Amino acid sequence: MSASMTAQRPDPDAAAPLPHDASASRRSYDVDALAEEIVEKLTYSIGKSPARARKYDWLRAVTLTVRDRIIDHWLEAEDARAASGGKQVAYLSMEFLIGRLLRDAINNLNLTTQVAEALKRYNVDLDMIELLEPDAALGNGGLGRLAACFMESMASVGVPGFGYGIRYVHGFFRQEIADGAQVELPENWLLHGNPWEFERRERSYEIGFGGKVTSVVGEPGKPPRQLWRPAERVLAVAYDTPIVGWRGAHVNTLRLWSAQALDPILLDAFNSGDHIGALVESNKAEAITRVLYPADSHQAGQELRLRQEFFFSSASLQDIIRRHLETNESLSNLHDKVSIQLNDTHPAVSVAELMRLLVDVHGMEWDEAWEITRQTFSYTNHTLLPEALEHWPIHLFERLLPRQMQIIYAINAAVIRQAMESKGFDGGRIAAISLIDENNGRRVRMGQLAFVGSHAVNGVSALHTDLMKETVFHALHELYPDRIQNKTNGVTPRRWLMEANPGLTSLLKETIGEGFLDDISKIRDVERFATDAGFRDRFAAVKRENKARLADVISERLAISVDPDALFDIQVKRIHEYKRQFLNIIEAVALYDQIRSQPATNWTPRVKVFAGKAAPSYLQAKEIIHLANDVARVINSDPAVRDLLKVVFIPNYNVSLAEIIMPAADISEQISTAGLEASGTGNMKFALNGALTIGTLDGANVEMRDHIGEENIFIFGLTASEVAQRRREGHSGRSVIEGLPLLRDALHAISSGVFSPDEPNRYNGLVGNLYNNDWWMIAADFQSYWDTQRRADALWADPAEWNRKAILNTARMSWFSSDRSIREYAADIWRTGTDA
Ligand code: 26V
């Protein structure tokens, strides 16, 4: 690190750790002690008496009280880790969609009853307090939420892990719907401060950008050393949040980096009267961590995004190296002590940056550094969508990261040489593996960089992993046939069953005992109750209560009344063409049409629920939101439908809303075009909570079918290979649509303005795409989807049978716990231990 410390920089030596005696500080878990401490926090940390305290003061006081109990475990975990010298995992992710933390912490410490009891003494309701906590939305969707589930599971199964990411000041935008259309508003989760985080100013690092590289003559017999002199430098400051695992057994750290200017104000400029100019640098520096990019399907190549990626990668690597050198003599055993997981390619520049730190800064030989780098990194791919794969224009990369660019060229040359020598690769296959895309204006391909810089590369479901081998990484897989493996995603049962569905959790405890809380595979014991009529009724009663709770939310937020006894058919996720919310909406329109034209038929009352955000620049996705809202307005106000069909779009989908929605579904919609959804994780949350899935053979749906049994899931539509085949044949929707009056009429209604009388042509483009191209196979899959929905209707008419299948879903979903995923990563990729 440079010696040019500014007044801001604390002296790291001043923070020498003192020995910690955990037993001395352990806090009591009983109600009296908790009640007393909550008031103590209120008085001495917040400065309020209980009589004057407002809701947010209680939230803060409870959080601080619970936090103290985690800190005991946290410090112990740190000490134990330092003493053991064992291997750690660093999970590098641009996104951590953690949501609220209080309920998670209280549940994992098994403190729910005691804290609720303690608060009751002051007439304060814990449930109400928990709802005040802002949602930490530092992520877009699946990838970010997976990182959060993984952090919780690592702490639960005992993998010593560090999460490394970005402390965005503004997380994912707040969505409102105005006149049917999405409006984006800034999110401000830090407004009332964040009691969970600890600023660690002693953990700060300088991050460089731009400038020049000069060659310096090395020692005799050694190659010249490259010296990078960045033109700009920014400080990365760590903020730590403890992540507590189940029963408080382990506590890991989520370390998020915040950008600060080295000089908060340019005094010379200020003194000479340039008051704005004096702040320009600090604004530019702080912009790096100010806002989360709200797109997850399109890589637009903005410079700020590349700055964010390098900023958090470099800070994390510098931190990893510094921690390593605190207890090790050199970096030559780095890969024995740390495993770095790259969550998608967003931190892939780390491969070049670690090489720079090892070779240029720590003087290691190139070959040794390369070996250590590869042994240290592993990479998870989360999407095959070509438009989402990251690649950066060379001129931008070179200007911002000149030394890393040189290193990438050197890595590329070595990989290509090896491919030619060992496997006889030629033109086409060399172009396929090259880290540089020569065809699109010369770009650095981050997927290729992450792949060659890692010892293991994984997909997130069996199908996705197969497709990785066949498509984007085909040539690299040929060159390194042992590198790709599968790690199917999972979700944490603590948040997604115990906390989100306390009713079902109590019922399960009463029925099969508490063993499943510690070992989710024991949930399978409930399978034998699927044929027990008494149990089925109780299971159905829990579901009904959860539906009533969601109905209340819908009524409060949208003033729409829905009947909890209707079939709740729910699709919640990011809005994307490939996720096919459009297919679901067309089915609603066709159903509407049928109900009107055949009023005497015994239709199943349905509530179709949608929620999800569109990237602000993704126009088609925004049109889909608009259409859902337009269709909802017309159907919900048509007396001819007689409450047989309701359509609801709930605004501002986030983790907290998901916690209410997942337990309230009868049908879970997982209807992506086959081959496009890498895994899905919402599919798992729904099924664990007893929803029946209607889905394509895509992502993890395939494995869910295998576990749940094909008779307990509604599978429809083209398979991934059939989709690929149709696309090769140049499929277009026109002939399909013309042969299906139901579909044709529904599309005609949409495109003729039945749902948008104020702008009849609003959906011409959307519908026209189906006729001309049908890239996402919506027309191609419509009939199969419609028929399958009607099969669901028929099953709904037999509640005993429906509930039996729902119970089997809950009983058979334990494999999709993120504890299982983490154990697999630990065993096959990280080679770290777990508790069990
Ligand atoms: C990509 C990009 C592209 C550049 C702009 C910003 C940005 C932000 C995020 C992403 C990642 C998209 C990939 C993603 O979220 N994949 C999802 O990962 C889930 C967890 O593995 C998986 O369940 C979903 O199927 C998959 O879509």
PDB file of N, CA and C in Angstrom, residues 562-602:
ATOM      1  N   VAL A 562     -60.181  -9.724  -2.725  1.00  0.00           N
ATOM      2  CA  VAL A 562     -60.068 -11.063  -3.320  1.00  0.00           C
ATOM      3  C   VAL A 562     -60.489 -12.087  -2.271  1.00  0.00           C
ATOM      4  N   ASP A 563     -61.019 -13.200  -2.753  1.00  0.00           N
ATOM      5  CA  ASP A 563     -61.578 -14.211  -1.865  1.00  0.00           C
ATOM      6  C   ASP A 563     -60.508 -15.252  -1.519  1.00  0.00           C
ATOM      7  N   PRO A 564     -60.167 -15.398  -0.246  1.00  0.00           N
ATOM      8  CA  PRO A 564     -59.130 -16.374   0.132  1.00  0.00           C
ATOM      9  C   PRO A 564     -59.501 -17.819  -0.220  1.00  0.00           C
ATOM     10  N   ASP A 565     -60.760 -18.058  -0.563  1.00  0.00           N
ATOM     11  CA  ASP A 565     -61.121 -19.420  -0.961  1.00  0.00           C
ATOM     12  C   ASP A 565     -60.936 -19.683  -2.447  1.00  0.00           C
ATOM     13  N   ALA A 566     -60.636 -18.644  -3.206  1.00  0.00           N
ATOM     14  CA  ALA A 566     -60.343 -18.845  -4.629  1.00  0.00           C
ATOM     15  C   ALA A 566     -58.949 -19.451  -4.779  1.00  0.00           C
ATOM     16  N   LEU A 567     -58.682 -19.987  -5.962  1.00  0.00           N
ATOM     17  CA  LEU A 567     -57.346 -20.526  -6.239  1.00  0.00           C
ATOM     18  C   LEU A 567     -56.380 -19.347  -6.454  1.00  0.00           C
ATOM     19  N   PHE A 568     -55.331 -19.264  -5.651  1.00  0.00           N
ATOM     20  CA  PHE A 568     -54.338 -18.181  -5.787  1.00  0.00           C
ATOM     21  C   PHE A 568     -53.221 -18.658  -6.719  1.00  0.00           C
ATOM     22  N   ASP A 569     -53.178 -18.038  -7.876  1.00  0.00           N
ATOM     23  CA  ASP A 569     -52.257 -18.440  -8.952  1.00  0.00           C
ATOM     24  C   ASP A 569     -51.245 -17.292  -9.082  1.00  0.00           C
ATOM     25  N   ILE A 570     -49.990 -17.544  -8.715  1.00  0.00           N
ATOM     26  CA  ILE A 570     -49.073 -16.421  -8.478  1.00  0.00           C
ATOM     27  C   ILE A 570     -47.789 -16.499  -9.313  1.00  0.00           C
ATOM     28  N   GLN A 571     -47.461 -15.387  -9.932  1.00  0.00           N
ATOM     29  CA  GLN A 571     -46.170 -15.263 -10.632  1.00  0.00           C
ATOM     30  C   GLN A 571     -45.471 -14.005 -10.138  1.00  0.00           C
ATOM     31  N   VAL A 572     -44.420 -14.183  -9.367  1.00  0.00           N
ATOM     32  CA  VAL A 572     -43.661 -13.032  -8.864  1.00  0.00           C
ATOM     33  C   VAL A 572     -42.180 -13.244  -9.154  1.00  0.00           C
ATOM     34  N   LYS A 573     -41.564 -12.295  -9.780  1.00  0.00           N
ATOM     35  CA  LYS A 573     -40.154 -12.365 -10.180  1.00  0.00           C
ATOM     36  C   LYS A 573     -39.870 -11.131 -11.020  1.00  0.00           C
ATOM     37  N   ARG A 574     -38.598 -10.920 -11.414  1.00  0.00           N
ATOM     38  CA  ARG A 574     -38.305  -9.833 -12.331  1.00  0.00           C
ATOM     39  C   ARG A 574     -39.138  -9.990 -13.608  1.00  0.00           C
ATOM     40  N   ILE A 575     -39.489  -8.845 -14.214  1.00  0.00           N
ATOM     41  CA  ILE A 575     -40.259  -8.908 -15.454  1.00  0.00           C
ATOM     42  C   ILE A 575     -39.274  -9.005 -16.630  1.00  0.00           C
ATOM     43  N   HIS A 576     -39.430 -10.085 -17.382  1.00  0.00           N
ATOM     44  CA  HIS A 576     -38.531 -10.387 -18.498  1.00  0.00           C
ATOM     45  C   HIS A 576     -39.330 -11.064 -19.587  1.00  0.00           C
ATOM     46  N   GLU A 577     -38.940 -10.850 -20.817  1.00  0.00           N
ATOM     47  CA  GLU A 577     -39.643 -11.578 -21.882  1.00  0.00           C
ATOM     48  C   GLU A 577     -39.483 -13.086 -21.715  1.00  0.00           C
ATOM     49  N   TYR A 578     -38.272 -13.527 -21.326  1.00  0.00           N
ATOM     50  CA  TYR A 578     -38.071 -14.979 -21.273  1.00  0.00           C
ATOM     51  C   TYR A 578     -38.822 -15.631 -20.105  1.00  0.00           C
ATOM     52  N   LYS A 579     -39.166 -14.852 -19.094  1.00  0.00           N
ATOM     53  CA  LYS A 579     -39.923 -15.410 -17.963  1.00  0.00           C
ATOM     54  C   LYS A 579     -41.417 -15.531 -18.297  1.00  0.00           C
ATOM     55  N   ARG A 580     -41.809 -14.876 -19.363  1.00  0.00           N
ATOM     56  CA  ARG A 580     -43.118 -15.039 -20.002  1.00  0.00           C
ATOM     57  C   ARG A 580     -44.327 -14.685 -19.133  1.00  0.00           C
ATOM     58  N   GLN A 581     -44.226 -13.563 -18.403  1.00  0.00           N
ATOM     59  CA  GLN A 581     -45.440 -13.053 -17.759  1.00  0.00           C
ATOM     60  C   GLN A 581     -46.522 -12.815 -18.819  1.00  0.00           C
ATOM     61  N   PHE A 582     -46.083 -12.488 -20.041  1.00  0.00           N
ATOM     62  CA  PHE A 582     -47.035 -12.224 -21.133  1.00  0.00           C
ATOM     63  C   PHE A 582     -47.914 -13.450 -21.401  1.00  0.00           C
ATOM     64  N   LEU A 583     -47.307 -14.629 -21.392  1.00  0.00           N
ATOM     65  CA  LEU A 583     -48.070 -15.865 -21.607  1.00  0.00           C
ATOM     66  C   LEU A 583     -49.162 -16.009 -20.552  1.00  0.00           C
ATOM     67  N   ASN A 584     -48.804 -15.719 -19.328  1.00  0.00           N
ATOM     68  CA  ASN A 584     -49.741 -15.806 -18.208  1.00  0.00           C
ATOM     69  C   ASN A 584     -50.887 -14.793 -18.386  1.00  0.00           C
ATOM     70  N   ILE A 585     -50.542 -13.580 -18.823  1.00  0.00           N
ATOM     71  CA  ILE A 585     -51.575 -12.549 -19.015  1.00  0.00           C
ATOM     72  C   ILE A 585     -52.508 -12.943 -20.168  1.00  0.00           C
ATOM     73  N   ILE A 586     -51.932 -13.486 -21.226  1.00  0.00           N
ATOM     74  CA  ILE A 586     -52.780 -13.912 -22.359  1.00  0.00           C
ATOM     75  C   ILE A 586     -53.751 -14.995 -21.898  1.00  0.00           C
ATOM     76  N   GLU A 587     -53.268 -15.890 -21.061  1.00  0.00           N
ATOM     77  CA  GLU A 587     -54.152 -16.942 -20.541  1.00  0.00           C
ATOM     78  C   GLU A 587     -55.286 -16.315 -19.735  1.00  0.00           C
ATOM     79  N   ALA A 588     -54.960 -15.270 -18.955  1.00  0.00           N
ATOM     80  CA  ALA A 588     -56.006 -14.585 -18.172  1.00  0.00           C
ATOM     81  C   ALA A 588     -57.052 -13.976 -19.108  1.00  0.00           C
ATOM     82  N   VAL A 589     -56.580 -13.385 -20.188  1.00  0.00           N
ATOM     83  CA  VAL A 589     -57.502 -12.752 -21.139  1.00  0.00           C
ATOM     84  C   VAL A 589     -58.377 -13.810 -21.817  1.00  0.00           C
ATOM     85  N   ALA A 590     -57.755 -14.936 -22.180  1.00  0.00           N
ATOM     86  CA  ALA A 590     -58.519 -16.010 -22.823  1.00  0.00           C
ATOM     87  C   ALA A 590     -59.556 -16.575 -21.855  1.00  0.00           C
ATOM     88  N   LEU A 591     -59.172 -16.691 -20.605  1.00  0.00           N
ATOM     89  CA  LEU A 591     -60.087 -17.200 -19.589  1.00  0.00           C
ATOM     90  C   LEU A 591     -61.258 -16.223 -19.393  1.00  0.00           C
ATOM     91  N   TYR A 592     -60.935 -14.973 -19.363  1.00  0.00           N
ATOM     92  CA  TYR A 592     -61.940 -13.906 -19.241  1.00  0.00           C
ATOM     93  C   TYR A 592     -62.960 -14.030 -20.371  1.00  0.00           C
ATOM     94  N   ASP A 593     -62.432 -14.207 -21.559  1.00  0.00           N
ATOM     95  CA  ASP A 593     -63.250 -14.356 -22.748  1.00  0.00           C
ATOM     96  C   ASP A 593     -64.183 -15.573 -22.610  1.00  0.00           C
ATOM     97  N   GLN A 594     -63.631 -16.667 -22.144  1.00  0.00           N
ATOM     98  CA  GLN A 594     -64.416 -17.900 -21.993  1.00  0.00           C
ATOM     99  C   GLN A 594     -65.480 -17.759 -20.911  1.00  0.00           C
ATOM    100  N   ILE A 595     -65.119 -17.141 -19.797  1.00  0.00           N
ATOM    101  CA  ILE A 595     -66.090 -16.976 -18.707  1.00  0.00           C
ATOM    102  C   ILE A 595     -67.267 -16.135 -19.199  1.00  0.00           C
ATOM    103  N   ARG A 596     -66.972 -15.109 -19.982  1.00  0.00           N
ATOM    104  CA  ARG A 596     -68.044 -14.253 -20.504  1.00  0.00           C
ATOM    105  C   ARG A 596     -68.910 -14.993 -21.516  1.00  0.00           C
ATOM    106  N   SER A 597     -68.248 -15.801 -22.354  1.00  0.00           N
ATOM    107  CA  SER A 597     -69.052 -16.431 -23.409  1.00  0.00           C
ATOM    108  C   SER A 597     -69.725 -17.721 -22.935  1.00  0.00           C
ATOM    109  N   GLN A 598     -69.212 -18.330 -21.869  1.00  0.00           N
ATOM    110  CA  GLN A 598     -69.866 -19.549 -21.352  1.00  0.00           C
ATOM    111  C   GLN A 598     -70.178 -19.389 -19.874  1.00  0.00           C
ATOM    112  N   PRO A 599     -71.100 -18.521 -19.553  1.00  0.00           N
ATOM    113  CA  PRO A 599     -71.350 -18.215 -18.141  1.00  0.00           C
ATOM    114  C   PRO A 599     -71.862 -19.421 -17.350  1.00  0.00           C
ATOM    115  N   ALA A 600     -72.419 -20.417 -18.045  1.00  0.00           N
ATOM    116  CA  ALA A 600     -73.013 -21.537 -17.303  1.00  0.00           C
ATOM    117  C   ALA A 600     -71.967 -22.564 -16.855  1.00  0.00           C
ATOM    118  N   THR A 601     -70.762 -22.474 -17.419  1.00  0.00           N
ATOM    119  CA  THR A 601     -69.728 -23.458 -17.054  1.00  0.00           C
ATOM    120  C   THR A 601     -69.313 -23.264 -15.593  1.00  0.00           C
ATOM    121  N   ASN A 602     -68.921 -24.388 -14.985  1.00  0.00           N
ATOM    122  CA  ASN A 602     -68.544 -24.357 -13.578  1.00  0.00           C
ATOM    123  C   ASN A 602     -67.074 -23.928 -13.428  1.00  0.00           C
TER     124      ASN A 602
END
